[in-house]
Amino acid sequence: MSAEQYEIRTINLRRASERNQLKTFLLQENLTLESDLDYAICLMDGDRIIGSGCASGNVLKCIAVDVDYQGQALTNRIISYLRLRGFHEGYSSLFLFTKPGNETVFSELGFFTLAKSPDAILMENRSDGFQIYIDSLKIPDDSMPAASIVMNCNPFTLGHRYLIEKACGENERVHLFVVKEDLSVFPFDQRMSLIQEGCSDLKNLFIHEGRDYIISHATFPTYFIKDSKIINDSYARIDLDLFARRIAPALSITKRYVGEEPFDVVTSRYNQLMKEILPENGVDVVEIPRKSCSDGAVSATKVRKAMADNRYGELKNWVPPTTYDFLLSEEGQKIGEIIKRKALSVAKESEQV
C-alpha cells in the first residue's frame, strides 16, 4: 500500500480524547508524550494510528511508525509534512534528538549529526546551520585564544557578575553565551538586556545568544529515554559535545569558566561531566567558588524567593543596580507577580500531598 493512501490527521493537543489516543500509541512504541508540544500529526489507517510526528517550536519529537507498517516510507512522509509545516512557521532550521540507532534513518532523510552521546544524538536538517550561527556572531576577525561562560541569568545577579569579571580579568577575550530558551520566568530579551547593562564596562566581553546550539536542560527531549539519570547525563553530554567539537574550535576557546554548584544535583553532575569531556578536547575548565555575602552564597534562586516573599529591600545585596532598578520597574513588578503566583501554587500543591 502506498504511503500516500494513509490519511494525515492534525491532533488537537488540547482535546483530551485525541491527546490520550496519541499518548497510547506512543506508549506502544516505548515513547512518552512530552508536555511542551505545540503541534502533532498522526498517520491513520482508518481509525488506527500507525505513525506520529510532533514538534515543540523547531524541535521535532515523537516520530514513530507502527512496526506492522514499517518499510513503506512512512517516516519520510511524516518528516516531509513536518518540514513543510516548519517552513510555513518561519523556521530556517529544524532539529531533532533521537536514539543513536536512528542516525542512519534520519541521515537518509536529510538530517546532519551535530552532537552525540551514548544514548542520544542531536541532528539538524541543514549542513550549514551551525556555520551560519557562527558567522552571525559579532567577534573580532582573528584567532586569539579566548575563555567562555554559559549562563541563563534568571535574573542577572552579583554572583553572575563576579564570575564574568573574574574571567575577564584573567583573559584577553571572553565569550558569554546566554541560554536562549524562554522557559525561564525572566524572558530571554530581558535577561540579555540585564546582562548587557550590568557588564557594559567589561570591554573584552562578547555576549552572544546561545540560540539552538546551547542546549537547555529545560528543553532537552526525554520522550525516548526513561531513566532520569540517563536523561540528565545525555543532556549534558550532548551539550558538552556540541560545545567542545563545534563552538570552541570555531571561536578559539581554550577555557570555560563555571561557578561551583554545591546544592543542585543536576547542575553538579553537569559540572562533573564538563571536567571530563572538555579537557579531552583542549578546553580547560575553571571552577570558581560562588560569591558570598553576609547571608550566604548569592544565587538567582535566592533572588526569586525574595521576590515571591515581597522582600525587595534585600535584593540590593544580591543584584547589580541595573537589575535592581528593573525589578522595581513596572515590567519587573509584573514578573514579580508571576513568581508570587507560582510560589503560591506550589505551596497549595504541597499542602494537598
mmCIF file of C-alpha atoms in Angstrom:
data_model
loop_
_atom_site.group_PDB
_atom_site.id
_atom_site.type_symbol
_atom_site.label_atom_id
_atom_site.label_comp_id
_atom_site.label_asym_id
_atom_site.label_seq_id
_atom_site.Cartn_x
_atom_site.Cartn_y
_atom_site.Cartn_z
ATOM 1 C CA MET A 1 0.000 0.000 0.000
ATOM 2 C CA SER A 2 1.346 3.458 -0.870
ATOM 3 C CA ALA A 3 2.275 5.807 1.976
ATOM 4 C CA GLU A 4 0.119 8.477 0.311
ATOM 5 C CA GLN A 5 -3.010 6.396 0.836
ATOM 6 C CA TYR A 6 -2.881 6.870 4.602
ATOM 7 C CA GLU A 7 -4.573 9.969 5.995
ATOM 8 C CA ILE A 8 -2.534 12.602 7.831
ATOM 9 C CA ARG A 9 -4.546 13.974 10.721
ATOM 10 C CA THR A 10 -3.621 17.003 12.829
ATOM 11 C CA ILE A 11 -4.085 16.253 16.531
ATOM 12 C CA ASN A 12 -5.782 18.785 18.791
ATOM 13 C CA LEU A 13 -3.467 18.550 21.792
ATOM 14 C CA ARG A 14 -5.976 20.429 23.955
ATOM 15 C CA ARG A 15 -8.638 17.800 23.398
ATOM 16 C CA ALA A 16 -8.172 15.034 25.964
ATOM 17 C CA SER A 17 -9.522 12.234 23.765
ATOM 18 C CA GLU A 18 -7.137 12.979 20.887
ATOM 19 C CA ARG A 19 -4.179 13.595 23.188
ATOM 20 C CA ASN A 20 -4.818 10.319 25.013
ATOM 21 C CA GLN A 21 -5.085 8.406 21.739
ATOM 22 C CA LEU A 22 -1.673 9.735 20.685
ATOM 23 C CA LYS A 23 -0.274 9.031 24.160
ATOM 24 C CA THR A 24 -1.445 5.412 23.963
ATOM 25 C CA PHE A 25 0.159 4.934 20.550
ATOM 26 C CA LEU A 26 3.473 6.353 21.746
ATOM 27 C CA LEU A 27 3.456 4.109 24.807
ATOM 28 C CA GLN A 28 3.110 1.131 22.464
ATOM 29 C CA GLU A 29 6.248 2.381 20.714
ATOM 30 C CA ASN A 30 8.024 2.740 24.093
ATOM 31 C CA LEU A 31 7.872 6.545 23.879
ATOM 32 C CA THR A 32 6.234 9.153 26.102
ATOM 33 C CA LEU A 33 4.173 12.193 25.162
ATOM 34 C CA GLU A 34 6.002 15.344 26.247
ATOM 35 C CA SER A 35 4.168 18.281 27.793
ATOM 36 C CA ASP A 36 5.724 21.075 25.709
ATOM 37 C CA LEU A 37 4.411 20.014 22.296
ATOM 38 C CA ASP A 38 2.685 22.684 20.232
ATOM 39 C CA TYR A 39 1.939 20.599 17.146
ATOM 40 C CA ALA A 40 1.226 16.934 16.409
ATOM 41 C CA ILE A 41 0.154 14.820 13.448
ATOM 42 C CA CYS A 42 -0.768 11.171 13.082
ATOM 43 C CA LEU A 43 -0.863 8.854 10.098
ATOM 44 C CA MET A 44 -4.180 6.998 10.144
ATOM 45 C CA ASP A 45 -5.286 3.700 8.702
ATOM 46 C CA GLY A 46 -8.984 4.161 9.263
ATOM 47 C CA ASP A 47 -9.339 4.863 12.978
ATOM 48 C CA ARG A 48 -5.948 3.345 13.831
ATOM 49 C CA ILE A 49 -2.867 5.477 14.447
ATOM 50 C CA ILE A 50 0.022 3.948 12.526
ATOM 51 C CA GLY A 51 2.538 6.791 12.756
ATOM 52 C CA SER A 52 3.165 10.078 14.529
ATOM 53 C CA GLY A 53 5.263 13.218 14.388
ATOM 54 C CA CYS A 54 5.281 16.177 16.773
ATOM 55 C CA ALA A 55 7.059 19.476 17.265
ATOM 56 C CA SER A 56 7.933 21.907 20.010
ATOM 57 C CA GLY A 57 8.944 25.053 18.188
ATOM 58 C CA ASN A 58 11.633 23.998 15.727
ATOM 59 C CA VAL A 59 12.438 20.726 17.532
ATOM 60 C CA LEU A 60 10.847 17.586 16.089
ATOM 61 C CA LYS A 61 9.787 14.914 18.573
ATOM 62 C CA CYS A 62 7.808 11.690 18.995
ATOM 63 C CA ILE A 63 8.399 10.429 15.452
ATOM 64 C CA ALA A 64 7.279 6.818 15.293
ATOM 65 C CA VAL A 65 5.805 4.244 12.908
ATOM 66 C CA ASP A 66 3.879 1.136 13.943
ATOM 67 C CA VAL A 67 6.052 -1.948 13.430
ATOM 68 C CA ASP A 68 3.313 -3.532 11.280
ATOM 69 C CA TYR A 69 3.563 -0.647 8.803
ATOM 70 C CA GLN A 70 7.323 -0.145 8.603
ATOM 71 C CA GLY A 71 9.047 -0.444 5.239
ATOM 72 C CA GLN A 72 6.508 1.792 3.447
ATOM 73 C CA ALA A 73 8.462 5.096 3.664
ATOM 74 C CA LEU A 74 6.046 6.418 6.288
ATOM 75 C CA THR A 75 8.795 8.129 8.289
ATOM 76 C CA ASN A 76 9.732 10.003 5.124
ATOM 77 C CA ARG A 77 6.144 11.183 4.729
ATOM 78 C CA ILE A 78 5.929 12.316 8.363
ATOM 79 C CA ILE A 79 9.221 14.231 8.147
ATOM 80 C CA SER A 80 8.225 15.840 4.835
ATOM 81 C CA TYR A 81 4.984 17.071 6.379
ATOM 82 C CA LEU A 82 6.763 18.449 9.459
ATOM 83 C CA ARG A 83 9.357 20.160 7.239
ATOM 84 C CA LEU A 84 6.606 21.891 5.275
ATOM 85 C CA ARG A 85 4.890 22.972 8.473
ATOM 86 C CA GLY A 86 8.207 24.295 9.848
ATOM 87 C CA PHE A 87 8.754 26.290 6.661
ATOM 88 C CA HIS A 88 5.317 27.901 6.936
ATOM 89 C CA GLU A 89 6.017 28.700 10.601
ATOM 90 C CA GLY A 90 9.176 30.570 9.551
ATOM 91 C CA TYR A 91 11.817 28.204 10.944
ATOM 92 C CA SER A 92 15.057 28.236 8.957
ATOM 93 C CA SER A 93 16.300 25.070 10.672
ATOM 94 C CA LEU A 94 14.696 22.046 12.284
ATOM 95 C CA PHE A 95 16.326 19.921 14.959
ATOM 96 C CA LEU A 96 15.658 16.502 16.401
ATOM 97 C CA PHE A 97 17.003 14.419 19.246
ATOM 98 C CA THR A 98 16.812 10.669 18.748
ATOM 99 C CA LYS A 99 18.392 7.353 19.655
ATOM 100 C CA PRO A 100 21.822 6.666 18.106
ATOM 101 C CA GLY A 101 20.317 3.673 16.312
ATOM 102 C CA ASN A 102 18.137 6.029 14.252
ATOM 103 C CA GLU A 103 21.033 8.136 12.943
ATOM 104 C CA THR A 104 21.165 6.412 9.547
ATOM 105 C CA VAL A 105 17.387 6.675 9.077
ATOM 106 C CA PHE A 106 17.335 10.420 9.618
ATOM 107 C CA SER A 107 20.590 10.991 7.716
ATOM 108 C CA GLU A 108 18.906 9.491 4.667
ATOM 109 C CA LEU A 109 16.044 11.945 5.197
ATOM 110 C CA GLY A 110 18.349 14.957 5.031
ATOM 111 C CA PHE A 111 19.415 15.473 8.657
ATOM 112 C CA PHE A 112 23.019 16.049 9.740
ATOM 113 C CA THR A 113 24.506 14.994 13.069
ATOM 114 C CA LEU A 114 25.612 17.862 15.330
ATOM 115 C CA ALA A 115 26.460 16.081 18.584
ATOM 116 C CA LYS A 116 26.368 12.639 20.163
ATOM 117 C CA SER A 117 26.120 10.861 23.482
ATOM 118 C CA PRO A 118 25.845 7.113 24.160
ATOM 119 C CA ASP A 119 22.053 7.384 24.478
ATOM 120 C CA ALA A 120 21.071 10.298 22.220
ATOM 121 C CA ILE A 121 22.123 12.299 19.188
ATOM 122 C CA LEU A 122 21.241 15.810 18.019
ATOM 123 C CA MET A 123 20.604 16.369 14.311
ATOM 124 C CA GLU A 124 19.739 19.378 12.138
ATOM 125 C CA ASN A 125 18.079 19.466 8.720
ATOM 126 C CA ARG A 126 20.753 21.631 7.125
ATOM 127 C CA SER A 127 24.503 21.167 6.899
ATOM 128 C CA ASP A 128 25.362 24.870 7.092
ATOM 129 C CA GLY A 129 23.157 25.848 10.036
ATOM 130 C CA PHE A 130 25.922 25.942 12.617
ATOM 131 C CA GLN A 131 28.275 27.921 10.384
ATOM 132 C CA ILE A 132 25.529 30.461 9.728
ATOM 133 C CA TYR A 133 25.185 30.855 13.505
ATOM 134 C CA ILE A 134 28.943 31.353 13.984
ATOM 135 C CA ASP A 135 29.067 33.852 11.112
ATOM 136 C CA SER A 136 26.276 35.839 12.772
ATOM 137 C CA LEU A 137 28.264 36.412 15.967
ATOM 138 C CA LYS A 138 29.918 39.787 16.372
ATOM 139 C CA ILE A 139 33.509 38.758 17.074
ATOM 140 C CA PRO A 140 36.967 40.053 16.090
ATOM 141 C CA ASP A 141 38.375 38.551 12.932
ATOM 142 C CA ASP A 142 41.354 36.765 14.450
ATOM 143 C CA SER A 143 42.177 33.544 16.275
ATOM 144 C CA MET A 144 43.199 34.942 19.674
ATOM 145 C CA PRO A 145 42.679 32.298 22.422
ATOM 146 C CA ALA A 146 39.565 33.049 24.422
ATOM 147 C CA ALA A 147 37.706 31.994 27.536
ATOM 148 C CA SER A 148 33.997 31.281 27.688
ATOM 149 C CA ILE A 149 30.993 31.198 30.008
ATOM 150 C CA VAL A 150 27.479 29.824 29.504
ATOM 151 C CA MET A 151 24.724 31.383 31.623
ATOM 152 C CA ASN A 152 20.968 31.581 31.994
ATOM 153 C CA CYS A 153 20.772 34.552 34.431
ATOM 154 C CA ASN A 154 17.218 34.255 35.703
ATOM 155 C CA PRO A 155 17.802 37.115 36.646
ATOM 156 C CA PHE A 156 21.313 38.587 36.402
ATOM 157 C CA THR A 157 22.887 38.736 39.892
ATOM 158 C CA LEU A 158 26.119 39.862 41.538
ATOM 159 C CA GLY A 159 27.112 36.199 41.504
ATOM 160 C CA HIS A 160 26.948 36.155 37.715
ATOM 161 C CA ARG A 161 28.807 39.458 37.568
ATOM 162 C CA TYR A 162 31.516 38.081 39.871
ATOM 163 C CA LEU A 163 32.159 35.053 37.633
ATOM 164 C CA ILE A 164 32.200 37.165 34.460
ATOM 165 C CA GLU A 165 34.510 39.760 35.994
ATOM 166 C CA LYS A 166 36.863 37.003 37.160
ATOM 167 C CA ALA A 167 37.077 35.544 33.651
ATOM 168 C CA CYS A 168 37.540 38.968 32.039
ATOM 169 C CA GLY A 169 40.328 39.810 34.478
ATOM 170 C CA GLU A 170 42.254 36.631 33.667
ATOM 171 C CA ASN A 171 41.798 36.546 29.871
ATOM 172 C CA GLU A 172 42.161 38.951 26.961
ATOM 173 C CA ARG A 173 38.843 37.815 25.467
ATOM 174 C CA VAL A 174 35.745 36.192 26.939
ATOM 175 C CA HIS A 175 32.710 34.843 25.089
ATOM 176 C CA LEU A 176 29.498 34.737 27.136
ATOM 177 C CA PHE A 177 26.681 32.595 25.734
ATOM 178 C CA VAL A 178 23.199 33.285 27.095
ATOM 179 C CA VAL A 179 20.801 30.326 27.051
ATOM 180 C CA LYS A 180 18.069 31.273 24.586
ATOM 181 C CA GLU A 181 15.102 29.181 25.741
ATOM 182 C CA ASP A 182 12.199 31.202 27.102
ATOM 183 C CA LEU A 183 11.018 28.801 29.802
ATOM 184 C CA SER A 184 12.666 30.948 32.460
ATOM 185 C CA VAL A 185 10.393 33.346 34.343
ATOM 186 C CA PHE A 186 12.521 36.245 33.057
ATOM 187 C CA PRO A 187 12.127 36.328 29.242
ATOM 188 C CA PHE A 188 15.249 35.942 27.121
ATOM 189 C CA ASP A 189 15.255 39.509 25.792
ATOM 190 C CA GLN A 190 15.102 40.858 29.323
ATOM 191 C CA ARG A 191 17.821 38.525 30.589
ATOM 192 C CA MET A 192 20.051 39.576 27.704
ATOM 193 C CA SER A 193 19.374 43.248 28.376
ATOM 194 C CA LEU A 194 20.202 42.943 32.093
ATOM 195 C CA ILE A 195 23.479 41.191 31.304
ATOM 196 C CA GLN A 196 24.472 43.806 28.733
ATOM 197 C CA GLU A 197 23.637 46.676 31.088
ATOM 198 C CA GLY A 198 25.340 45.021 34.048
ATOM 199 C CA CYS A 199 28.548 44.300 32.095
ATOM 200 C CA SER A 200 28.822 47.404 29.901
ATOM 201 C CA ASP A 201 32.199 48.307 31.447
ATOM 202 C CA LEU A 202 33.860 44.987 30.511
ATOM 203 C CA LYS A 203 35.307 45.793 27.106
ATOM 204 C CA ASN A 204 36.817 42.358 26.447
ATOM 205 C CA LEU A 205 33.480 40.594 26.940
ATOM 206 C CA PHE A 206 31.489 39.412 23.903
ATOM 207 C CA ILE A 207 27.887 38.495 24.686
ATOM 208 C CA HIS A 208 26.077 36.067 22.365
ATOM 209 C CA GLU A 209 22.669 34.469 22.042
ATOM 210 C CA GLY A 210 23.050 30.736 22.558
ATOM 211 C CA ARG A 211 20.172 30.075 20.126
ATOM 212 C CA ASP A 212 19.747 26.412 19.188
ATOM 213 C CA TYR A 213 23.385 25.467 19.795
ATOM 214 C CA ILE A 214 23.499 25.923 23.561
ATOM 215 C CA ILE A 215 21.152 23.213 24.808
ATOM 216 C CA SER A 216 18.912 23.921 27.783
ATOM 217 C CA HIS A 217 18.101 21.170 30.260
ATOM 218 C CA ALA A 218 14.556 22.550 30.331
ATOM 219 C CA THR A 219 14.048 21.908 26.611
ATOM 220 C CA PHE A 220 16.012 18.643 26.229
ATOM 221 C CA PRO A 221 13.542 15.998 24.957
ATOM 222 C CA THR A 222 13.047 12.966 27.180
ATOM 223 C CA TYR A 223 10.353 11.090 25.261
ATOM 224 C CA PHE A 224 12.699 8.266 24.206
ATOM 225 C CA ILE A 225 14.654 7.876 27.482
ATOM 226 C CA LYS A 226 13.070 6.506 30.658
ATOM 227 C CA ASP A 227 15.798 6.670 33.299
ATOM 228 C CA SER A 228 16.164 10.155 34.858
ATOM 229 C CA LYS A 229 19.905 9.744 35.438
ATOM 230 C CA ILE A 230 20.418 8.778 31.775
ATOM 231 C CA ILE A 231 18.298 11.775 30.747
ATOM 232 C CA ASN A 232 20.475 14.173 32.747
ATOM 233 C CA ASP A 233 23.713 12.629 31.505
ATOM 234 C CA SER A 234 22.521 12.557 27.885
ATOM 235 C CA TYR A 235 21.559 16.230 28.013
ATOM 236 C CA ALA A 236 24.940 17.156 29.489
ATOM 237 C CA ARG A 237 26.954 15.024 27.070
ATOM 238 C CA ILE A 238 25.079 16.324 24.006
ATOM 239 C CA ASP A 239 25.515 19.944 25.099
ATOM 240 C CA LEU A 240 29.181 19.498 26.005
ATOM 241 C CA ASP A 241 29.993 17.546 22.834
ATOM 242 C CA LEU A 242 28.449 20.318 20.746
ATOM 243 C CA PHE A 243 30.403 22.936 22.662
ATOM 244 C CA ALA A 244 33.709 21.039 22.601
ATOM 245 C CA ARG A 245 33.719 19.909 18.962
ATOM 246 C CA ARG A 246 31.882 22.803 17.313
ATOM 247 C CA ILE A 247 31.728 26.045 19.288
ATOM 248 C CA ALA A 248 35.130 26.006 20.998
ATOM 249 C CA PRO A 249 37.219 25.384 17.835
ATOM 250 C CA ALA A 250 35.217 27.953 15.855
ATOM 251 C CA LEU A 251 35.979 30.709 18.395
ATOM 252 C CA SER A 252 39.440 29.575 19.565
ATOM 253 C CA ILE A 253 38.060 28.891 23.043
ATOM 254 C CA THR A 254 40.573 27.246 25.382
ATOM 255 C CA LYS A 255 38.854 27.788 28.751
ATOM 256 C CA ARG A 256 35.357 27.559 30.151
ATOM 257 C CA TYR A 257 34.523 29.208 33.459
ATOM 258 C CA VAL A 258 31.824 27.823 35.725
ATOM 259 C CA GLY A 259 30.606 28.552 39.231
ATOM 260 C CA GLU A 260 30.624 25.901 41.938
ATOM 261 C CA GLU A 261 27.292 24.145 42.446
ATOM 262 C CA PRO A 262 27.020 22.652 45.955
ATOM 263 C CA PHE A 263 23.209 22.435 46.040
ATOM 264 C CA ASP A 264 21.624 21.405 42.718
ATOM 265 C CA VAL A 265 22.309 17.745 41.893
ATOM 266 C CA VAL A 266 21.686 18.065 38.138
ATOM 267 C CA THR A 267 23.977 21.083 37.732
ATOM 268 C CA SER A 268 26.636 19.467 39.909
ATOM 269 C CA ARG A 269 26.596 16.377 37.676
ATOM 270 C CA TYR A 270 26.803 18.606 34.591
ATOM 271 C CA ASN A 271 29.901 20.300 36.013
ATOM 272 C CA GLN A 272 31.439 16.908 36.743
ATOM 273 C CA LEU A 273 30.936 15.748 33.158
ATOM 274 C CA MET A 274 32.256 19.090 31.914
ATOM 275 C CA LYS A 275 35.534 18.445 33.735
ATOM 276 C CA GLU A 276 35.775 15.060 31.992
ATOM 277 C CA ILE A 277 34.736 15.994 28.448
ATOM 278 C CA LEU A 278 36.093 19.483 27.742
ATOM 279 C CA PRO A 279 39.778 18.873 28.700
ATOM 280 C CA GLU A 280 39.787 15.871 26.352
ATOM 281 C CA ASN A 281 39.010 18.370 23.593
ATOM 282 C CA GLY A 282 41.546 21.044 24.554
ATOM 283 C CA VAL A 283 39.309 23.209 26.762
ATOM 284 C CA ASP A 284 40.310 23.720 30.400
ATOM 285 C CA VAL A 285 37.544 24.021 32.983
ATOM 286 C CA VAL A 286 37.996 26.771 35.591
ATOM 287 C CA GLU A 287 35.631 26.331 38.547
ATOM 288 C CA ILE A 288 35.137 29.419 40.703
ATOM 289 C CA PRO A 289 33.666 29.422 44.252
ATOM 290 C CA ARG A 290 30.346 31.215 44.472
ATOM 291 C CA LYS A 291 30.262 34.838 45.534
ATOM 292 C CA SER A 292 29.020 35.092 49.099
ATOM 293 C CA CYS A 293 27.529 37.828 51.222
ATOM 294 C CA SER A 294 26.625 38.005 54.912
ATOM 295 C CA ASP A 295 23.679 35.617 54.484
ATOM 296 C CA GLY A 296 25.370 33.031 52.272
ATOM 297 C CA ALA A 297 26.007 32.409 48.571
ATOM 298 C CA VAL A 298 24.392 34.709 46.021
ATOM 299 C CA SER A 299 22.031 32.943 43.610
ATOM 300 C CA ALA A 300 19.197 33.719 41.213
ATOM 301 C CA THR A 301 17.065 31.242 43.171
ATOM 302 C CA LYS A 302 17.517 33.350 46.299
ATOM 303 C CA VAL A 303 16.524 36.469 44.357
ATOM 304 C CA ARG A 304 13.324 34.860 43.037
ATOM 305 C CA LYS A 305 12.464 33.563 46.526
ATOM 306 C CA ALA A 306 12.827 37.072 47.970
ATOM 307 C CA MET A 307 10.598 38.417 45.190
ATOM 308 C CA ALA A 308 7.987 35.765 45.966
ATOM 309 C CA ASP A 309 8.080 36.796 49.642
ATOM 310 C CA ASN A 310 7.956 40.510 48.741
ATOM 311 C CA ARG A 311 11.353 41.110 50.403
ATOM 312 C CA TYR A 312 12.564 43.568 47.775
ATOM 313 C CA GLY A 313 14.713 45.505 50.232
ATOM 314 C CA GLU A 314 17.108 42.556 50.494
ATOM 315 C CA LEU A 315 17.709 42.377 46.742
ATOM 316 C CA LYS A 316 20.281 45.177 46.797
ATOM 317 C CA ASN A 317 22.673 42.726 48.459
ATOM 318 C CA TRP A 318 22.420 40.246 45.599
ATOM 319 C CA VAL A 319 21.904 42.087 42.297
ATOM 320 C CA PRO A 320 23.647 44.934 40.418
ATOM 321 C CA PRO A 321 21.956 48.361 40.430
ATOM 322 C CA THR A 322 20.758 47.853 36.860
ATOM 323 C CA THR A 323 18.966 44.625 37.802
ATOM 324 C CA TYR A 324 17.571 46.180 40.994
ATOM 325 C CA ASP A 325 16.138 49.129 39.084
ATOM 326 C CA PHE A 326 14.468 46.764 36.635
ATOM 327 C CA LEU A 327 12.961 44.628 39.403
ATOM 328 C CA LEU A 328 11.316 47.765 40.828
ATOM 329 C CA SER A 329 10.024 48.885 37.422
ATOM 330 C CA GLU A 330 6.508 48.195 36.171
ATOM 331 C CA GLU A 331 7.735 45.383 33.928
ATOM 332 C CA GLY A 332 9.794 43.913 36.760
ATOM 333 C CA GLN A 333 6.809 44.042 39.099
ATOM 334 C CA LYS A 334 4.762 42.054 36.571
ATOM 335 C CA ILE A 335 7.400 39.327 36.627
ATOM 336 C CA GLY A 336 7.354 39.514 40.421
ATOM 337 C CA GLU A 337 3.616 38.834 40.411
ATOM 338 C CA ILE A 338 4.153 35.777 38.201
ATOM 339 C CA ILE A 339 6.784 34.495 40.651
ATOM 340 C CA LYS A 340 4.400 35.041 43.583
ATOM 341 C CA ARG A 341 1.575 33.154 41.851
ATOM 342 C CA LYS A 342 3.872 30.239 41.041
ATOM 343 C CA ALA A 343 5.150 30.110 44.623
ATOM 344 C CA LEU A 344 1.578 30.166 45.944
ATOM 345 C CA SER A 345 0.553 27.374 43.561
ATOM 346 C CA VAL A 346 3.494 25.206 44.677
ATOM 347 C CA ALA A 347 2.618 25.846 48.330
ATOM 348 C CA LYS A 348 -1.019 24.779 47.769
ATOM 349 C CA GLU A 349 0.085 21.601 45.981
ATOM 350 C CA SER A 350 2.392 20.769 48.916
ATOM 351 C CA GLU A 351 -0.482 21.169 51.364
ATOM 352 C CA GLN A 352 -2.593 18.701 49.384
ATOM 353 C CA VAL A 353 0.068 15.980 49.385
#
